[in-house]
Coordinates of C-alpha atoms in Angstrom, one line a residue:
Chain S
M17 CA 0.0 0.0 0.0
T18 CA 2.7 2.5 -1.1
E19 CA 1.8 5.9 -2.3
W20 CA -1.8 5.7 -1.4
L21 CA -1.9 9.3 -0.1
P22 CA 0.4 11.5 -2.2
T23 CA -1.4 14.7 -1.4
L24 CA -4.4 16.2 0.4
Q25 CA -5.0 18.6 -2.5
T26 CA -8.0 17.7 -4.6
E27 CA -9.6 19.3 -7.6
T28 CA -13.1 19.4 -6.2
P29 CA -15.0 18.9 -2.9
E30 CA -16.4 15.6 -4.3
D31 CA -12.9 14.2 -4.8
A32 CA -12.1 15.3 -1.3
Y33 CA -15.1 13.4 0.0
E34 CA -13.9 10.2 -1.7
L35 CA -10.5 10.8 -0.2
A36 CA -12.1 11.2 3.2
I37 CA -13.8 7.8 2.8
K38 CA -10.4 6.3 1.7
L39 CA -8.7 7.7 4.8
A40 CA -11.4 6.2 7.0
R41 CA -10.9 2.8 5.4
V42 CA -7.1 2.7 5.6
A43 CA -7.2 2.9 9.4
V44 CA -9.4 -0.1 9.4
K45 CA -7.1 -2.0 7.0
K46 CA -4.1 -1.2 9.1
T47 CA -5.8 -2.5 12.2
Q48 CA -7.4 -5.6 10.7
S49 CA -5.0 -6.6 7.8
D50 CA -6.9 -9.8 6.9
A51 CA -9.1 -8.9 3.9
E52 CA -11.4 -11.9 4.6
A53 CA -12.0 -10.9 8.2
R54 CA -12.9 -7.4 7.0
E55 CA -15.3 -8.7 4.4
A56 CA -16.9 -10.8 7.1
L57 CA -17.5 -7.7 9.2
R58 CA -19.0 -5.9 6.3
A59 CA -22.4 -7.5 6.6
D60 CA -22.4 -6.3 10.3
Y61 CA -21.9 -2.6 9.8
A62 CA -23.6 -2.2 6.5
N63 CA -26.8 -3.3 8.0
D64 CA -26.5 -1.6 11.4
A65 CA -27.7 2.0 11.6
D66 CA -25.4 2.9 14.5
A67 CA -22.4 1.6 12.6
L68 CA -23.3 3.5 9.4
I69 CA -23.7 6.7 11.4
A70 CA -20.4 6.1 13.0
V71 CA -18.8 5.7 9.6
S72 CA -20.4 8.9 8.5
H73 CA -18.8 10.6 11.6
V74 CA -15.3 9.5 10.7
V75 CA -15.7 10.6 7.1
A76 CA -16.9 14.0 8.4
V77 CA -13.7 14.4 10.5
N78 CA -11.5 13.5 7.6
F79 CA -13.4 15.7 5.2
A80 CA -12.9 18.6 7.5
T81 CA -9.2 18.1 7.4
I82 CA -9.1 17.8 3.6
A83 CA -11.4 20.8 3.1
A84 CA -9.1 22.9 5.3
A85 CA -6.1 21.6 3.3
N86 CA -7.7 23.0 0.2
S87 CA -8.7 26.3 1.8
Y88 CA -12.3 25.1 1.1
W89 CA -11.8 25.5 -2.7
R90 CA -12.6 29.2 -2.3
K91 CA -12.2 31.3 -5.5
S92 CA -9.4 33.7 -4.7
Chain J
M3 CA -24.4 10.5 -8.1
T4 CA -22.3 12.9 -10.1
E5 CA -21.9 16.6 -9.2
W6 CA -23.7 16.2 -5.9
L7 CA -21.2 18.5 -4.2
P8 CA -20.1 21.3 -6.6
T9 CA -19.1 23.7 -3.8
L10 CA -19.1 24.3 0.0
Q11 CA -20.2 27.9 -0.5
T12 CA -23.8 28.6 0.5
E13 CA -25.9 31.7 0.5
T14 CA -27.2 31.3 4.0
P15 CA -26.4 29.3 7.2
E16 CA -29.7 27.4 6.6
D17 CA -28.5 26.2 3.2
A18 CA -25.3 25.1 4.9
Y19 CA -27.2 23.1 7.5
E20 CA -29.1 21.3 4.7
L21 CA -25.8 20.6 3.0
A22 CA -24.4 19.3 6.3
I23 CA -27.2 16.8 6.4
K24 CA -26.6 15.8 2.8
L25 CA -22.9 15.2 3.5
A26 CA -23.9 13.0 6.5
R27 CA -26.2 10.9 4.3
V28 CA -23.8 10.4 1.4
A29 CA -21.3 8.6 3.6
V30 CA -24.1 6.2 4.5
K31 CA -25.2 5.7 0.9
K32 CA -21.6 5.0 -0.2
T33 CA -21.2 2.4 2.6
Q34 CA -24.7 0.8 2.1
S35 CA -25.5 1.2 -1.5
D36 CA -28.7 -0.8 -1.4
A37 CA -31.6 1.7 -1.1
E38 CA -34.0 -0.9 0.3
A39 CA -31.5 -1.9 3.0
R40 CA -31.2 1.7 4.0
E41 CA -34.9 2.2 4.1
A42 CA -35.2 -0.9 6.3
L43 CA -32.8 0.7 8.8
R44 CA -34.7 4.0 8.9
A45 CA -37.3 2.7 11.3
D46 CA -34.5 1.7 13.6
Y47 CA -32.6 5.0 13.9
A48 CA -35.6 7.3 13.5
N49 CA -37.1 5.8 16.7
D50 CA -34.0 5.5 18.7
A51 CA -32.9 8.5 20.8
D52 CA -29.2 7.5 20.8
A53 CA -29.1 7.2 17.0
L54 CA -30.9 10.5 16.5
I55 CA -28.3 12.2 18.8
A56 CA -25.5 10.5 16.8
V57 CA -27.0 11.8 13.6
S58 CA -27.1 15.3 15.1
H59 CA -23.4 14.9 16.0
V60 CA -22.4 14.1 12.5
V61 CA -24.4 17.0 11.1
A62 CA -22.7 19.3 13.7
V63 CA -19.2 18.3 12.4
N64 CA -20.2 18.8 8.8
F65 CA -21.8 22.1 9.6
A66 CA -18.6 23.3 11.3
T67 CA -16.7 22.6 8.1
I68 CA -19.2 24.3 5.8
A69 CA -19.4 27.3 8.2
A70 CA -15.7 27.7 8.1
A71 CA -15.7 27.4 4.4
N72 CA -18.1 30.4 4.2
S73 CA -16.1 32.4 6.8
Y74 CA -19.2 32.1 8.9
W75 CA -21.2 34.5 6.6
R76 CA -19.7 37.4 8.4
K77 CA -20.5 40.8 6.9
S78 CA -17.1 42.2 5.8
Chain H
M23 CA -39.3 25.8 9.5
T24 CA -38.2 28.8 7.4
E25 CA -35.7 31.3 8.6
W26 CA -34.8 29.4 11.7
L27 CA -31.1 30.2 11.3
P28 CA -30.7 33.7 9.8
T29 CA -27.2 34.2 11.2
L30 CA -24.5 32.7 13.5
Q31 CA -23.8 36.0 15.0
T32 CA -25.0 36.4 18.6
E33 CA -24.8 39.2 21.1
T34 CA -23.5 37.1 23.9
P35 CA -21.9 33.6 24.6
E36 CA -25.2 32.6 26.3
D37 CA -27.2 33.4 23.2
A38 CA -24.7 31.3 21.3
Y39 CA -25.2 28.4 23.7
E40 CA -28.9 28.5 23.2
L41 CA -28.4 28.5 19.4
A42 CA -26.0 25.5 19.8
I43 CA -28.8 23.6 21.5
K44 CA -31.2 24.7 18.7
L45 CA -28.8 23.5 16.0
A46 CA -28.6 20.1 17.8
R47 CA -32.3 19.8 17.9
V48 CA -33.0 20.7 14.3
A49 CA -31.0 17.7 13.0
V50 CA -33.2 15.5 15.1
K51 CA -36.4 17.1 13.8
K52 CA -35.2 16.7 10.2
T53 CA -34.5 13.0 10.7
Q54 CA -37.6 12.2 12.8
S55 CA -40.2 14.7 11.6
D56 CA -43.1 13.2 13.6
A57 CA -43.4 15.4 16.8
E58 CA -45.2 12.7 18.7
A59 CA -42.5 10.2 18.0
R60 CA -39.9 12.6 19.2
E61 CA -41.9 13.3 22.4
A62 CA -42.1 9.6 23.0
L63 CA -38.3 9.3 22.9
R64 CA -37.9 12.3 25.2
A65 CA -38.5 10.1 28.3
D66 CA -35.8 7.8 27.1
Y67 CA -32.9 10.2 26.7
A68 CA -33.9 12.6 29.5
N69 CA -33.5 9.8 32.0
D70 CA -30.4 8.2 30.5
A71 CA -27.0 9.5 31.6
D72 CA -25.3 8.3 28.5
A73 CA -27.8 10.1 26.2
L74 CA -27.6 13.3 28.2
I75 CA -23.8 13.3 27.9
A76 CA -24.1 12.6 24.2
V77 CA -26.5 15.6 23.9
S78 CA -24.0 17.8 25.7
H79 CA -21.3 16.6 23.3
V80 CA -23.3 17.7 20.2
V81 CA -24.0 21.1 21.9
A82 CA -20.3 21.5 22.5
V83 CA -19.5 20.9 18.8
N84 CA -22.1 23.4 17.7
F85 CA -21.0 25.9 20.4
A86 CA -17.4 25.7 19.1
T87 CA -18.7 26.6 15.6
I88 CA -20.8 29.6 16.8
A89 CA -18.0 30.8 19.1
A90 CA -15.6 30.9 16.2
A91 CA -18.1 32.6 14.0
N92 CA -18.3 35.4 16.6
S93 CA -14.5 35.5 17.0
Y94 CA -15.1 34.5 20.6
W95 CA -16.7 37.9 21.4
R96 CA -13.3 39.2 22.0
K97 CA -13.1 42.9 22.7
S98 CA -11.1 44.4 19.9
Chain Q
M13 CA -30.0 30.7 35.1
T14 CA -29.3 34.2 33.8
E15 CA -25.7 35.5 33.2
W16 CA -24.1 32.1 33.7
L17 CA -21.7 32.7 30.8
P18 CA -20.8 36.3 30.6
T19 CA -17.5 35.7 28.7
L20 CA -15.2 32.9 27.4
Q21 CA -12.1 34.9 28.6
T22 CA -10.4 33.4 31.6
E23 CA -7.4 34.4 33.6
T24 CA -5.8 31.0 33.6
P25 CA -6.1 27.6 31.8
E26 CA -7.4 26.1 35.1
D27 CA -10.3 28.6 35.1
A28 CA -10.9 27.6 31.5
Y29 CA -11.1 24.0 32.5
E30 CA -13.6 24.7 35.2
L31 CA -15.7 26.7 32.7
A32 CA -15.5 23.8 30.2
I33 CA -17.0 21.5 32.9
K34 CA -19.7 24.1 33.5
L35 CA -20.5 24.2 29.8
A36 CA -20.8 20.5 29.7
R37 CA -23.2 20.5 32.6
V38 CA -25.5 23.2 31.4
A39 CA -26.5 21.2 28.3
V40 CA -27.5 18.4 30.6
K41 CA -29.5 20.8 32.8
K42 CA -31.3 22.3 29.9
T43 CA -32.3 18.8 28.6
Q44 CA -33.2 17.4 31.9
S45 CA -34.5 20.3 34.0
D46 CA -35.5 18.2 37.0
A47 CA -32.7 18.4 39.6
E48 CA -33.9 15.3 41.3
A49 CA -33.9 13.3 38.1
R50 CA -30.3 14.5 37.4
E51 CA -29.2 13.6 40.9
A52 CA -30.7 10.1 40.5
L53 CA -28.6 9.6 37.3
R54 CA -25.4 10.7 39.1
A55 CA -24.8 7.4 40.7
D56 CA -25.1 5.8 37.2
Y57 CA -22.5 7.8 35.4
A58 CA -20.1 8.4 38.4
N59 CA -19.6 4.7 38.7
D60 CA -19.5 3.8 35.0
A61 CA -16.1 4.0 33.3
D62 CA -17.6 4.6 29.9
A63 CA -19.7 7.5 31.1
L64 CA -16.8 9.1 32.9
I65 CA -14.7 8.9 29.7
A66 CA -17.6 10.4 27.7
V67 CA -17.8 13.2 30.2
S68 CA -14.1 13.8 29.8
H69 CA -14.6 13.9 26.0
V70 CA -17.2 16.7 26.2
V71 CA -15.0 18.7 28.6
A72 CA -12.1 18.3 26.1
V73 CA -14.2 19.8 23.3
N74 CA -15.4 22.7 25.4
F75 CA -11.9 23.3 26.7
A76 CA -10.6 23.5 23.1
T77 CA -13.1 26.2 22.4
I78 CA -12.3 28.2 25.5
A79 CA -8.5 27.8 24.9
A80 CA -8.9 29.1 21.4
A81 CA -11.0 32.0 22.7
N82 CA -8.1 33.0 25.0
S83 CA -5.4 32.5 22.2
Y84 CA -4.1 29.8 24.5
W85 CA -2.9 32.3 27.1
R86 CA 0.2 32.9 25.0
K87 CA 2.5 35.6 26.3
S88 CA 2.6 38.1 23.5
Chain M
M2 CA -5.7 20.3 43.2
T3 CA -4.4 23.8 42.8
E4 CA -2.1 24.9 40.1
W5 CA -2.3 21.7 38.2
L6 CA -2.5 23.5 34.8
P7 CA -0.3 26.6 34.9
T8 CA 0.2 26.7 31.1
L9 CA -0.5 24.9 27.9
Q10 CA 3.0 25.6 26.6
T11 CA 5.3 22.6 26.6
E12 CA 8.9 22.0 25.5
T13 CA 8.2 19.1 23.4
P14 CA 5.3 17.2 21.7
E15 CA 5.9 14.3 24.1
D16 CA 5.4 16.6 27.1
A17 CA 2.2 17.8 25.4
Y18 CA 1.0 14.2 25.0
E19 CA 1.5 13.6 28.8
L20 CA -0.4 16.8 29.5
A21 CA -3.2 15.7 27.2
I22 CA -3.5 12.5 29.3
K23 CA -3.6 14.6 32.4
L24 CA -6.3 16.8 31.1
A25 CA -8.4 13.7 30.3
R26 CA -7.9 12.3 33.8
V27 CA -8.8 15.5 35.6
A28 CA -12.3 15.6 34.2
V29 CA -12.8 12.1 35.5
K30 CA -11.5 13.1 38.9
K31 CA -13.8 16.1 39.1
T32 CA -16.8 14.0 38.2
Q33 CA -15.9 11.0 40.5
S34 CA -14.0 12.5 43.4
D35 CA -13.7 9.3 45.3
A36 CA -10.3 7.8 44.6
E37 CA -11.3 4.3 45.6
A38 CA -14.3 4.4 43.3
R39 CA -12.0 5.4 40.4
E40 CA -9.6 2.7 41.3
A41 CA -12.4 0.1 41.3
L42 CA -13.3 1.2 37.7
R43 CA -9.8 0.9 36.5
A44 CA -10.0 -2.8 36.0
D45 CA -13.1 -2.3 33.9
Y46 CA -11.7 0.1 31.3
A47 CA -8.1 -1.1 31.3
N48 CA -9.3 -4.5 30.1
D49 CA -12.0 -3.3 27.7
A50 CA -11.0 -2.5 24.1
D51 CA -13.8 0.0 23.6
A52 CA -12.9 1.9 26.7
L53 CA -9.3 2.1 25.8
I54 CA -10.1 3.4 22.3
A55 CA -12.4 6.0 23.9
V56 CA -9.6 7.1 26.2
S57 CA -7.3 7.4 23.2
H58 CA -10.0 9.6 21.6
V59 CA -10.2 12.0 24.5
V60 CA -6.4 12.2 24.6
A61 CA -6.4 13.0 20.9
V62 CA -8.8 15.9 21.3
N63 CA -6.7 17.4 24.2
F64 CA -3.5 16.9 22.3
A65 CA -5.0 18.8 19.4
T66 CA -5.6 21.7 21.7
I67 CA -2.2 21.7 23.2
A68 CA -0.5 21.3 19.9
A69 CA -2.3 24.3 18.5
A70 CA -1.4 26.2 21.7
N71 CA 2.3 25.6 20.9
S72 CA 1.9 26.4 17.2
Y73 CA 2.9 22.8 16.6
W74 CA 6.4 23.4 17.8
R75 CA 7.3 24.7 14.4
K76 CA 10.8 26.1 14.0
S77 CA 10.3 29.6 13.0
Chain I
M4 CA 9.4 4.9 25.7
T5 CA 11.6 7.9 25.4
E6 CA 11.8 10.1 22.3
W7 CA 8.9 8.4 20.6
L8 CA 7.5 11.8 19.4
P9 CA 10.3 14.1 18.5
T10 CA 8.3 16.2 16.1
L11 CA 4.9 16.5 14.4
Q12 CA 6.6 17.5 11.1
T13 CA 6.5 14.7 8.5
E14 CA 7.8 14.5 4.9
T15 CA 4.5 13.2 3.5
P16 CA 0.8 12.8 4.3
E17 CA 1.4 9.1 4.4
D18 CA 4.1 9.4 7.1
A19 CA 1.6 11.6 9.0
Y20 CA -1.0 9.0 8.8
E21 CA 1.4 6.4 10.3
L22 CA 2.2 8.9 13.0
A23 CA -1.5 9.4 13.7
I24 CA -1.9 5.6 14.2
K25 CA 1.1 5.7 16.6
L26 CA -0.4 8.5 18.6
A27 CA -3.6 6.6 18.9
R28 CA -1.8 3.5 20.2
V29 CA 0.4 5.3 22.7
A30 CA -2.6 6.4 24.7
V31 CA -3.8 2.8 24.9
K32 CA -0.3 1.7 26.0
K33 CA -0.1 4.3 28.7
T34 CA -3.5 3.3 30.1
Q35 CA -3.0 -0.5 29.8
S36 CA 0.8 -0.9 30.3
D37 CA 0.6 -4.7 30.3
A38 CA 1.6 -5.9 26.8
E39 CA -0.1 -9.3 27.2
A40 CA -3.3 -7.7 28.3
R41 CA -3.3 -5.5 25.2
E42 CA -2.6 -8.5 23.0
A43 CA -5.5 -10.4 24.5
L44 CA -7.8 -7.5 23.7
R45 CA -6.6 -7.4 20.1
A46 CA -8.8 -10.3 19.0
D47 CA -11.7 -8.3 20.4
Y48 CA -11.4 -5.1 18.5
A49 CA -9.8 -6.5 15.3
N50 CA -13.0 -8.5 14.7
D51 CA -15.5 -6.0 15.8
A52 CA -16.8 -3.5 13.3
D53 CA -17.7 -0.9 15.9
A54 CA -14.3 -1.0 17.4
L55 CA -12.5 -0.7 14.1
I56 CA -14.6 2.3 13.2
A57 CA -13.8 3.8 16.6
V58 CA -10.1 3.3 15.9
S59 CA -10.5 5.0 12.6
H60 CA -12.1 7.9 14.3
V61 CA -9.2 8.4 16.7
V62 CA -6.7 8.2 13.8
A63 CA -8.8 10.8 12.0
V64 CA -8.5 13.3 14.9
N65 CA -4.8 12.7 15.3
F66 CA -4.3 13.0 11.5
A67 CA -6.1 16.4 11.6
T68 CA -3.7 17.7 14.2
I69 CA -0.6 16.5 12.3
A70 CA -1.9 17.8 9.0
A71 CA -2.4 21.2 10.5
A72 CA 1.1 21.0 12.0
N73 CA 2.5 20.5 8.5
S74 CA 0.3 23.3 7.0
Y75 CA -1.2 20.5 4.9
W76 CA 2.0 20.0 2.9
R77 CA 0.9 22.8 0.7
K78 CA 3.4 23.9 -1.9
S79 CA 4.2 27.5 -1.1

């Protein structure tokens, strides 16, 4: 998993949002490195409202970081 | 779901709040892409105080980001 | 629920705190739009320590946003 | 409960920490206004590790806000 | 517990991290003032993965505050 | 565990992410100092979706701090 995060700069807010999801997932991968084990858990959280809201929370924190890194894509 | 987030700039704080809710929902959609499965979960979280508070928390984090992006709509 | 959030500017920190509570509640209202359903849940969270702490957390996040929006009411 | 939060400015970081605790408590009071009900819950959270950690989390968020409001008491 | 937090300025990031842990603990102490009661809870959270992660979360929030207070120890 | 955090400056965002994970782990180590006890808990959280999401959340908070410390690696 080399060079998976070359920069926090993104062209658009949408790209940033995708990157925020990626950041959230990498922490999970690095804690549970077994892909099968992760896949087995997927059914759990994908059908659990609390887990889905928690995922959304982590994405929100990462998105905040990336948005700040891009100065919120303000037109200067 | 193309061009769902063209900008973080909003006219008013209320528009920002709506966008914050949208941001919270998109992370859920991207984790559970099955609309029926999401609908099935709706009864769970809409009638669970803890889940509703958790949703409000995620919206708060997203709103913070969008508010900063708009320099808090301060009159300059 | 039009014009419920015309501005993040408040006269005092206390007004900001009230607004932070309002922001926390609106996300709940927009997720569970049935007033009776919300009222039914009230007994749950108002008598549950964990839920009350969680509410306080959401208010804290919103208060941070509003305080920043007001430059912390510093005397310039 | 008038004038409970006249300012976010404090003389010292310790005063700020006390204010952060106060902010955390006020949200609880405004959600559960019955003092007896709150007292009844006290035994619950004061003897529950998860609840105590959650309280500490809310205080941390409020402290961050107050510290920023005071420019971290940096000597200029 | 007087003068336990004279300043947020630290010499190094490591000192800041220790201070972040201290900040997290003080909120617990001020909520549960009985040292024996706290000690009794220790076995609970020290052997519970969820509690340990929650502790780490609170430390992270406090560390963010202290790091900002020190301008991230950037060499100017 | 001396000199484990000499600086928050990193060459790349990826190095920052690794450091964010390290920061998250140190708080756990300092709360549960027994390596065997920590190892025993590993099976718990590595196979629990909620715990993995919570870990990702802590990493996100630490990453935000480190990213700010590095001015988001913007090319000036």
